[in-house]
CSV table of C-alpha atoms in Angstrom, one decimal:
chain,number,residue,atom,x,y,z
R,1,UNK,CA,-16.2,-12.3,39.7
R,2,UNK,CA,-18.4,-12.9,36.6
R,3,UNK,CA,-21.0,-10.8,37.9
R,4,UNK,CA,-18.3,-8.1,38.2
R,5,UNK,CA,-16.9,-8.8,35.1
R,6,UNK,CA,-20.3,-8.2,33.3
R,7,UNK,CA,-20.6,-4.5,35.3
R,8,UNK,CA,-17.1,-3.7,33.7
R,9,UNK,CA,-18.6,-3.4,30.8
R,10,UNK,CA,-15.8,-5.4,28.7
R,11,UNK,CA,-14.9,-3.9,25.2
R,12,UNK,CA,-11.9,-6.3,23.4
R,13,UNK,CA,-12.8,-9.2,25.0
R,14,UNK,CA,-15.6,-12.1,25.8
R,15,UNK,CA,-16.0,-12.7,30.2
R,16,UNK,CA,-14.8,-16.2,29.4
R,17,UNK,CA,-11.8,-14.6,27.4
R,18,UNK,CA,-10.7,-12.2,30.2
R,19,UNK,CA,-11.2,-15.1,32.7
R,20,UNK,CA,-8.5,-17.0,31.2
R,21,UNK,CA,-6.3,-14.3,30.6
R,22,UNK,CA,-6.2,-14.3,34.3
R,23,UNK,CA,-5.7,-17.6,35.1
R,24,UNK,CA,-2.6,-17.5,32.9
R,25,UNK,CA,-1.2,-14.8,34.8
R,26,UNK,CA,-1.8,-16.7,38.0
R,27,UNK,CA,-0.3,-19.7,36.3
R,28,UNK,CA,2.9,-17.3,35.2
R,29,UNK,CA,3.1,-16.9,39.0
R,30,UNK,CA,3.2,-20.2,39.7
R,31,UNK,CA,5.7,-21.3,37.5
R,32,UNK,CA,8.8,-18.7,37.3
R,33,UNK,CA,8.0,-18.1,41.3
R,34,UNK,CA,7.3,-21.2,43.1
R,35,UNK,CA,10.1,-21.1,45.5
R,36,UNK,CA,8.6,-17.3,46.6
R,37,UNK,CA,5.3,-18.2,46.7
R,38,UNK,CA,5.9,-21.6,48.6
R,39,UNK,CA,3.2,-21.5,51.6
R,40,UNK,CA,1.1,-19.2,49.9
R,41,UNK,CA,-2.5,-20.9,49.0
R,42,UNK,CA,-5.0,-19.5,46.4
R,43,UNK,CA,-5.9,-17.6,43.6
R,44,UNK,CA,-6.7,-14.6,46.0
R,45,UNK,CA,-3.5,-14.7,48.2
R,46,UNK,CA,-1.3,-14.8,45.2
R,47,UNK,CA,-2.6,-11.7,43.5
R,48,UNK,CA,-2.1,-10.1,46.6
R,49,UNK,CA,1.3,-11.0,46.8
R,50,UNK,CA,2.4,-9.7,43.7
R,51,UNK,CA,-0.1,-6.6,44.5
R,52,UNK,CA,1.9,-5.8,48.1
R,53,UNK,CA,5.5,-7.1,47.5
R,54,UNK,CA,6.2,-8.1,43.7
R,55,UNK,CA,4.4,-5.8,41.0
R,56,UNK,CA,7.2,-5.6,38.7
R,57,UNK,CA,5.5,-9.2,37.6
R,58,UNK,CA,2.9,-7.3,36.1
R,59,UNK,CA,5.6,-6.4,33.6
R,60,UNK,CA,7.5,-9.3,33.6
R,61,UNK,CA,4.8,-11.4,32.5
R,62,UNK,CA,3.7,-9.3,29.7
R,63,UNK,CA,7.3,-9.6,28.9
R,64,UNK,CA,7.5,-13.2,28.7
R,65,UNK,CA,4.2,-13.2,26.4
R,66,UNK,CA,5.2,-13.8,22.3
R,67,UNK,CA,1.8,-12.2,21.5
R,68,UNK,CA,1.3,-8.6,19.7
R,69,UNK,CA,1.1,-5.7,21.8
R,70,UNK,CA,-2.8,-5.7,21.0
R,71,UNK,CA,-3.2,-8.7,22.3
R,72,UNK,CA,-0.7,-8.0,25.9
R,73,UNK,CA,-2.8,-5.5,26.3
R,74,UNK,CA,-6.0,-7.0,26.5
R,75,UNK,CA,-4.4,-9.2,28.9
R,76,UNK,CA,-3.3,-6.4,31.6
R,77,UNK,CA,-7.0,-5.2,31.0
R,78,UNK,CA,-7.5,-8.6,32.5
R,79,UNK,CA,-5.5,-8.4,35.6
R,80,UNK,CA,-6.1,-4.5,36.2
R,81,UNK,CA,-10.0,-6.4,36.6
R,82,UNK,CA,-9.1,-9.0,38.7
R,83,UNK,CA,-7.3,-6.0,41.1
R,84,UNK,CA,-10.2,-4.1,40.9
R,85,UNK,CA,-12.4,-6.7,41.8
R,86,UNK,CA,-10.3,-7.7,45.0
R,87,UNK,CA,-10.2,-3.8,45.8
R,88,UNK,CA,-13.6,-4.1,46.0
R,89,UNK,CA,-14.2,-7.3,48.3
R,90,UNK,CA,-11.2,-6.0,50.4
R,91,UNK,CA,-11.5,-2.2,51.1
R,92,UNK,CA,-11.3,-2.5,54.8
R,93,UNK,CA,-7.9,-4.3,54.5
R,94,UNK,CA,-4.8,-2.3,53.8
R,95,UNK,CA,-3.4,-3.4,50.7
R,96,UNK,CA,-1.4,-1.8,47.3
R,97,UNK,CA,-4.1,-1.3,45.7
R,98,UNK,CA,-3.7,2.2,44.3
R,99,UNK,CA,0.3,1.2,43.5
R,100,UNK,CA,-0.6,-1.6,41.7
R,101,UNK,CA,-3.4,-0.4,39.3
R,102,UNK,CA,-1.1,2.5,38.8
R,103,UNK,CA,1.7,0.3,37.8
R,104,UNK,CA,-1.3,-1.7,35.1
R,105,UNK,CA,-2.7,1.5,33.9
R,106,UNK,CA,0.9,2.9,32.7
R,107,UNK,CA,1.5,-0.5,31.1
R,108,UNK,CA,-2.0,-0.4,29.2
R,109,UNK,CA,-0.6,3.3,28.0
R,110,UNK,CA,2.7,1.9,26.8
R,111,UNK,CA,0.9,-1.2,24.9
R,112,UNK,CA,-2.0,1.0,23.7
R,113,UNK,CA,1.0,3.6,21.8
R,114,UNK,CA,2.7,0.0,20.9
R,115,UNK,CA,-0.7,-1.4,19.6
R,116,UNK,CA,-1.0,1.4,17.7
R,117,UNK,CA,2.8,1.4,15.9
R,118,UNK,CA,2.6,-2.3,15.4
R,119,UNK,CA,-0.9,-1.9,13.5
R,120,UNK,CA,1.1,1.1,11.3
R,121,UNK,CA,3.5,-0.7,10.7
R,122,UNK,CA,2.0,-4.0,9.9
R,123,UNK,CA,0.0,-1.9,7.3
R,124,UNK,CA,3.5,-0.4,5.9
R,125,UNK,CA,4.9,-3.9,5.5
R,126,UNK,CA,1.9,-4.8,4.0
R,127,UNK,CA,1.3,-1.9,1.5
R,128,UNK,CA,5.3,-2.0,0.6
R,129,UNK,CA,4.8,-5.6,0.0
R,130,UNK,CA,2.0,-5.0,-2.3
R,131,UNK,CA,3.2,-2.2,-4.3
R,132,UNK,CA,6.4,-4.3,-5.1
R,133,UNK,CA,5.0,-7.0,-5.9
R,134,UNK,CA,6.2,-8.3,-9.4
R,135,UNK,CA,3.8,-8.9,-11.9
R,136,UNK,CA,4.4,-12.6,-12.9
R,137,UNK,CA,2.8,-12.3,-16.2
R,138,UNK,CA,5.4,-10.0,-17.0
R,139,UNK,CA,4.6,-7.3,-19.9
R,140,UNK,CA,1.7,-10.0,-21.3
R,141,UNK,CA,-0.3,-9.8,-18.0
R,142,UNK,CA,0.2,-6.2,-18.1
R,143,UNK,CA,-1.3,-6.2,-22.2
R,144,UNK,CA,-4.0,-8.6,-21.4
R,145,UNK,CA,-5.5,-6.6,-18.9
R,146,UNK,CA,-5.3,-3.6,-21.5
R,147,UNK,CA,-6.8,-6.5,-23.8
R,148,UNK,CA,-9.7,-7.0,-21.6
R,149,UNK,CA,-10.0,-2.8,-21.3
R,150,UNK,CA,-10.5,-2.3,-24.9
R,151,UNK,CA,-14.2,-3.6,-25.4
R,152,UNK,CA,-15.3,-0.9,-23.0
R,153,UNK,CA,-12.9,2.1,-24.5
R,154,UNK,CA,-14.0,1.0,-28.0
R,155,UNK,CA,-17.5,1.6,-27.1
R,156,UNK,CA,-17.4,4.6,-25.3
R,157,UNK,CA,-15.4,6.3,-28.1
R,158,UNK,CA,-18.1,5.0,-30.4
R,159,UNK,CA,-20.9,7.1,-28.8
R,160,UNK,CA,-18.5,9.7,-28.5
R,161,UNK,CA,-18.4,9.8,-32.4
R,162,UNK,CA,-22.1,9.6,-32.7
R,163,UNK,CA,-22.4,12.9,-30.8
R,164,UNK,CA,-23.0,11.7,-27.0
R,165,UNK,CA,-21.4,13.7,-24.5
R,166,UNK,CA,-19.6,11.4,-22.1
R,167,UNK,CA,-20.3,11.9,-18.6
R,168,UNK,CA,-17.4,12.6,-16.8
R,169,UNK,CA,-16.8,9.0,-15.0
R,170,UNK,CA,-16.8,8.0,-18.7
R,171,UNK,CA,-14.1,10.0,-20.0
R,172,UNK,CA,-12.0,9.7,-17.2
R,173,UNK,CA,-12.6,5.7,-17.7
R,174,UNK,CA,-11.3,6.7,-21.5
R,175,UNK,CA,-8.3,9.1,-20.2
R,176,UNK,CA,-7.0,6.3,-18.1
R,177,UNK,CA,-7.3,3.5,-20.1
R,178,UNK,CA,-5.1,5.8,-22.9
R,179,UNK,CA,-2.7,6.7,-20.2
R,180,UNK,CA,-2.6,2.7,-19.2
R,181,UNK,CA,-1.8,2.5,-23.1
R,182,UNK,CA,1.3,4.4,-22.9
R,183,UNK,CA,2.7,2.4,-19.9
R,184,UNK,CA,1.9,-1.2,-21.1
R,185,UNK,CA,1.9,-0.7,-24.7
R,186,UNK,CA,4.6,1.9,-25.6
R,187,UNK,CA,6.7,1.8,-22.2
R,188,UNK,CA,6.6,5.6,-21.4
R,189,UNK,CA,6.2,6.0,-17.8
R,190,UNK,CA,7.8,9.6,-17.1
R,191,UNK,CA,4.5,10.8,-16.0
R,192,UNK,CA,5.1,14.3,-15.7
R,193,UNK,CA,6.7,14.6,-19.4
R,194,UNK,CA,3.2,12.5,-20.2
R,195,UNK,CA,1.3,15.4,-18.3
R,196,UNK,CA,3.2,18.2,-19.9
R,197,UNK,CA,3.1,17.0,-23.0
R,198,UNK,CA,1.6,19.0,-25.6
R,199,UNK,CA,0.2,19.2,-29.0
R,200,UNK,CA,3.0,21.5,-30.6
R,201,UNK,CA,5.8,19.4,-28.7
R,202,UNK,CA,5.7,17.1,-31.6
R,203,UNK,CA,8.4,17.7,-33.7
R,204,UNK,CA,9.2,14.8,-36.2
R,205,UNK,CA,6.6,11.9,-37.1
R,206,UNK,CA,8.1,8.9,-37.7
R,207,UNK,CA,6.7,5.3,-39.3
R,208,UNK,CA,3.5,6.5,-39.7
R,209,UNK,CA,2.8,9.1,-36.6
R,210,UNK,CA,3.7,5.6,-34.1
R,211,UNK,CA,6.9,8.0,-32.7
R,212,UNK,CA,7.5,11.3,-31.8
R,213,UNK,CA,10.7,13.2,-30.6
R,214,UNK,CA,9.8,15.6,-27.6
R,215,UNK,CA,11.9,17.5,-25.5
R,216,UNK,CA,9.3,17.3,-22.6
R,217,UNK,CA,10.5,13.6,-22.7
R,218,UNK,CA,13.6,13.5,-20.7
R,219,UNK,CA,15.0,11.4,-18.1
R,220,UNK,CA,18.2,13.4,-17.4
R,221,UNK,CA,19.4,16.9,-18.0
R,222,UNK,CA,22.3,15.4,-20.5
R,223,UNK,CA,19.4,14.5,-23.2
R,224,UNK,CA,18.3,17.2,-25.3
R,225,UNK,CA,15.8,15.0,-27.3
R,226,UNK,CA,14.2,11.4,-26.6
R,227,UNK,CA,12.5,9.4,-29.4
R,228,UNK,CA,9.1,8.1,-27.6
R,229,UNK,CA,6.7,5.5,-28.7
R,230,UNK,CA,3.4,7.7,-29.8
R,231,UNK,CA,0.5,5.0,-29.9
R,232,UNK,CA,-2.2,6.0,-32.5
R,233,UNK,CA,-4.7,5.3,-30.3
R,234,UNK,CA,-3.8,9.2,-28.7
R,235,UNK,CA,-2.9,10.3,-31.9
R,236,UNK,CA,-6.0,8.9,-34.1
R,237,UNK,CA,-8.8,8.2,-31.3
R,238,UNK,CA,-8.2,10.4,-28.1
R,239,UNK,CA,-7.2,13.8,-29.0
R,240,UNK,CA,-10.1,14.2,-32.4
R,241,UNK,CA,-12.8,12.5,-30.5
R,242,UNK,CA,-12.9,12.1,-26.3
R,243,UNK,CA,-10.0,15.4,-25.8
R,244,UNK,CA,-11.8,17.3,-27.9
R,245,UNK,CA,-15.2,17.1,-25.7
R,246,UNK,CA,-12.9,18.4,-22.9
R,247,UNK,CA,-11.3,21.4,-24.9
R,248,UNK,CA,-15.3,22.3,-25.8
R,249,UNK,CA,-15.3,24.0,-22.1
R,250,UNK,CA,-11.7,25.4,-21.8
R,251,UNK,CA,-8.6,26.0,-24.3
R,252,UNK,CA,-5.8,24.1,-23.6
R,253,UNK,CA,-2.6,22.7,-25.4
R,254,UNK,CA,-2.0,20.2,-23.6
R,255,UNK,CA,-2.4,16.1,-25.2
R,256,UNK,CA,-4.3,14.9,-21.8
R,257,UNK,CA,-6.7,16.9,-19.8
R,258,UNK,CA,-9.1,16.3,-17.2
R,259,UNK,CA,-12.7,16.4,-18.1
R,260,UNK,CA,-13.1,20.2,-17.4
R,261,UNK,CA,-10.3,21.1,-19.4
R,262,UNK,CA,-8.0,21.6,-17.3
R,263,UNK,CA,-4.3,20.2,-17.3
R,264,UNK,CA,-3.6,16.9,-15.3
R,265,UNK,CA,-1.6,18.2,-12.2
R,266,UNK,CA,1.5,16.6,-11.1
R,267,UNK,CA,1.8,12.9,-10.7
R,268,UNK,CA,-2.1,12.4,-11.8
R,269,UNK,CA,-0.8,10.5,-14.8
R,270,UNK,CA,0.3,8.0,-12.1
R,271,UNK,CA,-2.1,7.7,-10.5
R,272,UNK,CA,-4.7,7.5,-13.1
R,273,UNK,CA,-2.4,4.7,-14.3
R,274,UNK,CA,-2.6,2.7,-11.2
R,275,UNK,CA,-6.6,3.3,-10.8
R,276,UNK,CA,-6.8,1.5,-14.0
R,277,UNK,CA,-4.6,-2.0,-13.1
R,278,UNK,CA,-5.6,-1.7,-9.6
R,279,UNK,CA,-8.9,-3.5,-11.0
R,280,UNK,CA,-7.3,-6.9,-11.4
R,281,UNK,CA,-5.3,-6.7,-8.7
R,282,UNK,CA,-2.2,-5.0,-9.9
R,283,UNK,CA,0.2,-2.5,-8.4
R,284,UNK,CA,2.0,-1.0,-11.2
R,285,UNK,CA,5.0,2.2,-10.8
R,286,UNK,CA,7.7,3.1,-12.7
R,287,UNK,CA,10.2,0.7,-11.2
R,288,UNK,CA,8.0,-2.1,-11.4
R,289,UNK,CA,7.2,-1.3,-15.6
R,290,UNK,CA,10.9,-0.4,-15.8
R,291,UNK,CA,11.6,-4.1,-14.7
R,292,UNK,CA,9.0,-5.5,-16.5
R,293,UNK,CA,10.2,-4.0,-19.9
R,294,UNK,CA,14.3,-4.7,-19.0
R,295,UNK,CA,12.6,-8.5,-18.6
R,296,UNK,CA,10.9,-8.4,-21.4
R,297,UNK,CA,13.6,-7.5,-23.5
R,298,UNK,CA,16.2,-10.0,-22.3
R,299,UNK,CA,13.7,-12.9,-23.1
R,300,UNK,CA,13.0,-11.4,-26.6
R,301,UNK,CA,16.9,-11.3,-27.2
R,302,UNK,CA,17.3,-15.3,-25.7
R,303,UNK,CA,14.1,-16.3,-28.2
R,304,UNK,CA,16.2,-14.8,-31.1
R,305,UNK,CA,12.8,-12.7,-31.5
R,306,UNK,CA,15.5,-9.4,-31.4
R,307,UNK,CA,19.9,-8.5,-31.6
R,308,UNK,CA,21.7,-7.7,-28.4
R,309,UNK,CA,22.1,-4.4,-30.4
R,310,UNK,CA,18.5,-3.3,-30.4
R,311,UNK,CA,18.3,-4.9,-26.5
R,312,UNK,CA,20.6,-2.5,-25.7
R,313,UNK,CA,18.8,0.4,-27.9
R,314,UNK,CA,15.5,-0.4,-26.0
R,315,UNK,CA,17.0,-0.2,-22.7
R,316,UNK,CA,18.6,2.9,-23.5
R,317,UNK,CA,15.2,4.5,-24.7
R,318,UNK,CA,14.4,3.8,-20.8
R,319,UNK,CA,16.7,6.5,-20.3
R,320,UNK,CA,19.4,4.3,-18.1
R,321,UNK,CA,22.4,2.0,-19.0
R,322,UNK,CA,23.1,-1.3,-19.5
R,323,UNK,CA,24.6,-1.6,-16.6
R,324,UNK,CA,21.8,0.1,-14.6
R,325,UNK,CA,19.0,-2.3,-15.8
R,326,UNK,CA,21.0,-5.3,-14.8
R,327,UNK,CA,21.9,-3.6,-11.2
R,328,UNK,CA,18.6,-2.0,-10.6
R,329,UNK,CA,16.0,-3.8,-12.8
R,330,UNK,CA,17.1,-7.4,-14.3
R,331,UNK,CA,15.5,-8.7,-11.2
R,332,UNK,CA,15.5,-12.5,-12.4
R,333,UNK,CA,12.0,-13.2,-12.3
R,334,UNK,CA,10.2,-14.5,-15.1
R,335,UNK,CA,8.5,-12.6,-18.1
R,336,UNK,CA,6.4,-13.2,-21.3
């Protein structure tokens, strides 16, 4: 049998691992059939008394088994090898051969499309698990890691100044780490207003250019007009010395464009963002920031560091209710 084994040219699993598969299934047989089986001697005689009178115990078994489907059907890749085998020592006896591998190869189909969902969705779990994951720094692990970002921006725009052309891995290093800005610094994650936001859309400066009023930055049709956090770092660093490199090779009005001047498309700013955090380990999206921020400002309010009115002024800049950011957002979990 292990000489046969080794001809079947095994893919998932070791001879030694298939063996024991085997034996399990002749010790299922055993167990949750011993009044059937009583009389009946042998490894050999057993598998042909499933194979002639009992095959639905092929399923049966691999019912009884609290294993993934990857796993069950590795194991009826075990038996269907044992059957072959005794096919092969036993072709002058008339036995269910052909039934039985039949019955075995339409189980391996069903746990090969089951393998294959199970591995999909163990991977959705997974990836839903990550992406919602809350980041338990709160808003200061989200500004340390732009903290840790800045050395490399800082230098980059320096050369940039000097009259080096950045390459374009280097400016898109600089237009996501100004795009991260905006999310962990000044709490605007509306990506497509970010994308379509352009240099004319500026309509008052306020405190020194750190605000703008835009009406590209809107949540719901019922605003005409949001007030924004405008960092300087776009106003006094991006747009006069990395945008401008851009522009050099095509005209455009927009504030953030790719390196060949070109607009960002839809949802880029997104992603761009999440590129950026991805790097120490963080899955950042709207809802996630949104949270963040609502937490953020509940714990400034409890420290005294702000009123309950200007809580309730931040969270409207959000562009949802009080009531919504304690439904939707106030999730409990701790912040900085």
């Amino acid at each position: 049998y292990q000489n046969y084994l080794g001809r079947s040219k095994l893919q998932d699993v070791s001879m030694d691992a298939s063996t024991k598969m085997f034996s399990q299934f002749i010790s299922y047989i055993k167990e949750k059939h011993q009044r059937e089986i009583k009389g009946i001697k042998g490894t050999k005689h057993l598998l042909l008394w499933v194979i002639d009178s009992r095959r639905d115990v092929f399923g049966a078994h691999i019912d009884d088994l609290e294993v993934m489907p990857a796993n069950k059907r590795q194991r009826i890749e075990a038996i269907i090898n044992a059957v072959s085998f005794l096919e092969d020592r036993n072709r002058n006896e008339e036995h269910a051969f052909s039934d039985a591998l039949r019955v075995l190869v339409n189980l391996k189909k069903q746990l090969t499309k089951a393998a294959r969902v199970d591995t999909r969705s163990k991977k959705d779990r997974e990836e839903r698990v990550r992406i919602h994951a809350y980041p338990r720094g709160g808003l200061k692990q989200i500004r340390a890691n732009l903290h840790d970002g800045w050395d490399y921006f800082d230098a980059l725009v320096a050369v940039a100044q000097a009259g080096y052309q950045l390459k374009e891995s280097e400016y898109n290093e600089c237009l996501r780490y100004v795009l991260a800005t905006l999310w962990g610094y000044d709490g605007n994650a509306r990506s497509l207003a970010i994308e379509e936001l352009c240099l004319d859309d500026v309509q008052i400066k306020l405190e020194g250019r750190d605000f703008v009023l835009s009406q590209k930055f809107k949540t719901f049709g019922h605003y005409d007009h949001q007030v924004v956090k405008f960092s300087l770092i776009i106003s006094e660093v991006w747009v006069p010395f990395i945008r401008s490199q851009a522009t050099t090779r095509r005209e455009s009005d927009r504030v953030f464009v790719k390196y060949n001047g070109m607009p960002l498309q839809h949802n880029e700013t997104t992603r761009h963002v999440q590129e950026y955090f991805k790097r120490y380990g963080l899955v950042l999206n709207v809802t996630t920031l949104r949270s963040v921020l609502e937490e953020s400002y509940l714990v400034a309010e409890t420290d005294g560091l702000i009123s309950e009115r200007a809580r309730a002024s931040l969270t409207l800049s959000q562009g949802h209710s009080e009531r919504t950011a304690e439904e939707y957002y106030l999730l409990g979990k701790p912040a900085a």
